[in-house]
Short mmCIF file of C-alpha atoms and ligand atoms in Angstrom, two decimals:
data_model
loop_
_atom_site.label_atom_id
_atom_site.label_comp_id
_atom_site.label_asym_id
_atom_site.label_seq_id
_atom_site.Cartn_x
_atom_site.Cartn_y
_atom_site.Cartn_z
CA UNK H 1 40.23 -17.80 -21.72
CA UNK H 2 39.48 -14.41 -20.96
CA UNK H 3 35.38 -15.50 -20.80
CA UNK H 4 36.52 -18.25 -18.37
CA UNK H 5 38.55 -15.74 -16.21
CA UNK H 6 34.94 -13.42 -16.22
CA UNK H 7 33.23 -16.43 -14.98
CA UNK H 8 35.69 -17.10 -12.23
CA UNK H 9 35.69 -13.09 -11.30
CA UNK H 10 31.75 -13.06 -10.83
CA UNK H 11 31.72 -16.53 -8.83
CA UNK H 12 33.93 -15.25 -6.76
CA UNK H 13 31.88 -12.08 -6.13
CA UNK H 14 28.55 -13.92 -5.62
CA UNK H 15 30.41 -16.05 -2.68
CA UNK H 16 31.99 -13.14 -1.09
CA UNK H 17 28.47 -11.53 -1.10
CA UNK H 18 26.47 -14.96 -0.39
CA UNK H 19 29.19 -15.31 2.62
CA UNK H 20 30.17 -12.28 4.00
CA UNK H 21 28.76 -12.44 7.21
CA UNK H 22 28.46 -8.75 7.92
CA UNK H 23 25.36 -8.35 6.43
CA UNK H 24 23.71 -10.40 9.34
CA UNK H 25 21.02 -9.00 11.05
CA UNK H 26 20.86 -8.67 14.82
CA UNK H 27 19.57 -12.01 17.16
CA UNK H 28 18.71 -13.96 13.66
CA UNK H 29 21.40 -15.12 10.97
CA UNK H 30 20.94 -13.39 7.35
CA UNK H 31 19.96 -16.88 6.38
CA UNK H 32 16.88 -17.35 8.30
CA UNK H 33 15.72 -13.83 7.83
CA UNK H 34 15.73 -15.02 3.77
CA UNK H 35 14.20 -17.85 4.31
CA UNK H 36 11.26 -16.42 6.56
CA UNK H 37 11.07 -13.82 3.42
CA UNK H 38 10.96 -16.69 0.75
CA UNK H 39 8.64 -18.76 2.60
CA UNK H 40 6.39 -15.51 3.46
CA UNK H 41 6.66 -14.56 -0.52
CA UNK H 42 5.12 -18.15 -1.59
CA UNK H 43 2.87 -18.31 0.50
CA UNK H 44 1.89 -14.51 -0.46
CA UNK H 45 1.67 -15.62 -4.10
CA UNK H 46 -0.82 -18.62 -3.26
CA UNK H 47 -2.96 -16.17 -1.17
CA UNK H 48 -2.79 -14.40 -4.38
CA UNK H 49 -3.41 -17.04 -6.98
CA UNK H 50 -6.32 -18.05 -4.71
CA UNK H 51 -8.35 -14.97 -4.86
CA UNK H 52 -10.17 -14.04 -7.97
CA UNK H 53 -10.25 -10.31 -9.38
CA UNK H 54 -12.39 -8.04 -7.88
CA UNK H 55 -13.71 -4.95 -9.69
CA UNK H 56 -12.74 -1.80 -7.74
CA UNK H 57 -10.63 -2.69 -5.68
CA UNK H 58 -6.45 -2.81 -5.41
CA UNK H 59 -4.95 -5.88 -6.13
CA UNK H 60 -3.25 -7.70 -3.64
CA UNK H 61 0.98 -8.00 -3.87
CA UNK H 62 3.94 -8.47 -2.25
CA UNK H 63 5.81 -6.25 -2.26
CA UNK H 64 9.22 -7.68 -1.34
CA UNK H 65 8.76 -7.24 2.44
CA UNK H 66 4.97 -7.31 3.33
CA UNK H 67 1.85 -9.03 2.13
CA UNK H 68 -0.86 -6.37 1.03
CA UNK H 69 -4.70 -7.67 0.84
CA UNK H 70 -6.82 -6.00 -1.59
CA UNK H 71 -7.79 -2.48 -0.34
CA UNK H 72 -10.99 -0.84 -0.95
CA UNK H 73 -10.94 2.27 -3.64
CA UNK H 74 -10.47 5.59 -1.63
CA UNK H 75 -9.53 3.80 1.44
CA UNK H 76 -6.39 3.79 3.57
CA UNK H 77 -5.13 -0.21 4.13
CA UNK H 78 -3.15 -0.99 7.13
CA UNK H 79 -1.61 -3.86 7.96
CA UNK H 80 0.68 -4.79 11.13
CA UNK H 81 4.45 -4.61 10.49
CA UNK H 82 5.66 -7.95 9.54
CA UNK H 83 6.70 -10.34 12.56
CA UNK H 84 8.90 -12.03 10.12
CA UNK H 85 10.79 -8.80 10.16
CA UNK H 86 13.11 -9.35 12.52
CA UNK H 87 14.56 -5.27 12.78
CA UNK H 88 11.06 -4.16 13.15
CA UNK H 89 9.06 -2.51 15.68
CA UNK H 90 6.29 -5.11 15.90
CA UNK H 91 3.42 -2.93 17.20
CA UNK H 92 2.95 -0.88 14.50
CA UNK H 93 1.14 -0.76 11.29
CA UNK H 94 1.93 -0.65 7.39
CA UNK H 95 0.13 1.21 5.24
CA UNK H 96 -1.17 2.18 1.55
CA UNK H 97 -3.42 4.23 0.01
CA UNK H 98 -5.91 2.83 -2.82
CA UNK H 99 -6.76 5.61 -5.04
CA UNK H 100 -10.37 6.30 -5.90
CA UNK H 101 -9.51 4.32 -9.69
CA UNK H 102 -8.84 1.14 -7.80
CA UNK H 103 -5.17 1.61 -8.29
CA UNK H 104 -2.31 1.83 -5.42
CA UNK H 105 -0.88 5.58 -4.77
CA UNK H 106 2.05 5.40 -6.66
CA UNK H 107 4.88 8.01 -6.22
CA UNK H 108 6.15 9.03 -9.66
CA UNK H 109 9.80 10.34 -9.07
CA UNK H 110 10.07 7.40 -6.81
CA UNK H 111 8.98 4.89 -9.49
CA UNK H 112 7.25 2.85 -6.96
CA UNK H 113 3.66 2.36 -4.73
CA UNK H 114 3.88 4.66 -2.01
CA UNK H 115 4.10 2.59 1.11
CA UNK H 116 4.63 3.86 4.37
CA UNK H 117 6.52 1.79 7.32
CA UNK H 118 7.39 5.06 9.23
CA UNK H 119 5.48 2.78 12.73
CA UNK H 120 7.50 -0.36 11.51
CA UNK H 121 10.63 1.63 11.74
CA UNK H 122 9.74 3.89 14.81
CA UNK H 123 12.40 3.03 17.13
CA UNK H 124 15.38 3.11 15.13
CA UNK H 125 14.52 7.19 13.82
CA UNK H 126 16.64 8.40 16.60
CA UNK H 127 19.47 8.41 13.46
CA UNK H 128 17.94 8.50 9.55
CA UNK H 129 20.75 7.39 7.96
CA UNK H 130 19.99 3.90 10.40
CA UNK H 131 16.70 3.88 8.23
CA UNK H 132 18.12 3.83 5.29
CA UNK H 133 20.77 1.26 6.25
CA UNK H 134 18.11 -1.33 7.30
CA UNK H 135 16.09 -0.55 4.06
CA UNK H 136 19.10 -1.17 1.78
CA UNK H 137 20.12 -4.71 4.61
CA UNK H 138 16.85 -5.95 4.08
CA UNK H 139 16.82 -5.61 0.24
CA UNK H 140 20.74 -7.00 0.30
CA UNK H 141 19.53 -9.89 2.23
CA UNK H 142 16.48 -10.54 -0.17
CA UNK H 143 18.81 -10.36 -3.20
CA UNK H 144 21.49 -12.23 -1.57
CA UNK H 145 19.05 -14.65 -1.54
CA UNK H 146 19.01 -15.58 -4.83
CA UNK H 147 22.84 -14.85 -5.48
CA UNK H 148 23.63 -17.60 -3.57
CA UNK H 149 21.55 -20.02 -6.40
CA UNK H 150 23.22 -18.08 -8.54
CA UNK H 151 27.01 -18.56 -6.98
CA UNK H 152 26.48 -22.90 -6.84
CA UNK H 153 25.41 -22.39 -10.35
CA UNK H 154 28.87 -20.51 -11.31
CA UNK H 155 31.20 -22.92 -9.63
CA UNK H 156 29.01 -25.99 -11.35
CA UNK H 157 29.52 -24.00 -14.81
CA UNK H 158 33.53 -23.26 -13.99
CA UNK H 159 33.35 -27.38 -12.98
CA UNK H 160 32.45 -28.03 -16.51
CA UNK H 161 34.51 -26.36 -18.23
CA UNK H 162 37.19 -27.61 -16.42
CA UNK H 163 36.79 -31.23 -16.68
CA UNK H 164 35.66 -31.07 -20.42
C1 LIG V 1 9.56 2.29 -13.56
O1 LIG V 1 9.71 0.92 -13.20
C2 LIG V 1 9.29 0.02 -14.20
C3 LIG V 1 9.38 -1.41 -13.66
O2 LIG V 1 10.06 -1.48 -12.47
C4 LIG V 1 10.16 0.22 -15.45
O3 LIG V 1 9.77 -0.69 -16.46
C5 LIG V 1 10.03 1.66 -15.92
O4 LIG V 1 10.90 1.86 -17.02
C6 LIG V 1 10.36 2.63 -14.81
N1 LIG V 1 10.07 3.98 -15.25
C7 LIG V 1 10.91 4.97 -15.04
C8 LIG V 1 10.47 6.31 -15.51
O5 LIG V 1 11.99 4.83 -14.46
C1 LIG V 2 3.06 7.69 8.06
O1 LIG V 2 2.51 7.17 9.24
C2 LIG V 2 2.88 7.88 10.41
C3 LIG V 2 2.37 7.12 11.63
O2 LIG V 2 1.11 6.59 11.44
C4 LIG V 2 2.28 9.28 10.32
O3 LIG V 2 2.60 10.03 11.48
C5 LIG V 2 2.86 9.97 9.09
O4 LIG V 2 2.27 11.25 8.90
C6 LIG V 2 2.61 9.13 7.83
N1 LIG V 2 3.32 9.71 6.72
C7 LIG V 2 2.70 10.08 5.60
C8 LIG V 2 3.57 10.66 4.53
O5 LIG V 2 1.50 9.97 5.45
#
């Protein structure tokens, strides 16, 4: 009983998130700006799959929000801001470093490839903590996402168990 009551608990959760319609972004609904993601992620991972290894050079990846090519060792890659992003400053450029070693600048207390959107993101640094808030939007949406999946998958489990 009490597993069952767990189960109801987290479906809940998952459809308050995948629902709650304050996370929506500005002129486009939450759920379009995940789909443009999704659809821009697949089609990032056949770009990928399509390309062979190259020696000496950083591999390509997404990397949740943009599509990086392969960059050339000791070179800075730009790329423009994504137009799928619909928060960002359009005009502007991405960009990463590829080390010397053929491997992405990473940032070690950050844990992560050192990216920098600071031109994506131009117009909204007026207030920092509005940075950060469409950072962590964007990554809610992204996970959100896949919470949704996760919420019709829940409700089909609680379904189950019901009528068993
Ligand atoms: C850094 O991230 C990777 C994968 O995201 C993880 O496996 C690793 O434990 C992390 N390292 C530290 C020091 O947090
Ligand atoms: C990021 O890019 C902006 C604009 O191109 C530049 O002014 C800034 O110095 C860069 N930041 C870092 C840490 O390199």
């Amino acid at each position: 009983m009490r597993g069952r009551s767990g189960l109801s608990a987290l479906g809940v959760i998952c459809c308050y998130i995948g629902l709650n319609p304050q996370i929506n972004a500005d002129g486009i609904t939450k759920e379009e700006q995940i789909y443009l993601l999704i659809a821009e992620k697949a089609s990032c991972d056949q770009h990928i799959l399509n390309k062979s290894e190259e020696d000496g050079s950083c591999s390509p990846e997404w990397d949740g929000l943009t599509c990086w090519p392969s960059g050339l060792a000791g070179e800075l890659t730009a790329v423009p801001c994504p137009s799928y992003i619909y928060d960002f400053n359009h005009n502007g450029f991405a960009y990463r470093q590829c080390e010397d070693d053929a491997k992405w600048k990473f940032v070690e207390n950050l844990n992560r490839t050192w990216t920098n959107y600071t031109e994506c993101i131009t117009f909204l640094q007026t207030d920092n903590s509005n940075r950060q808030d469409l950072f962590e939007r964007l990554y809610v949406m992204y996970t959100v996402g896949y919470s949704v999946s996760l919420c019709s998958l829940t409700i089909a489990i609680m379904i189950i168990g019901y009528f068993k």
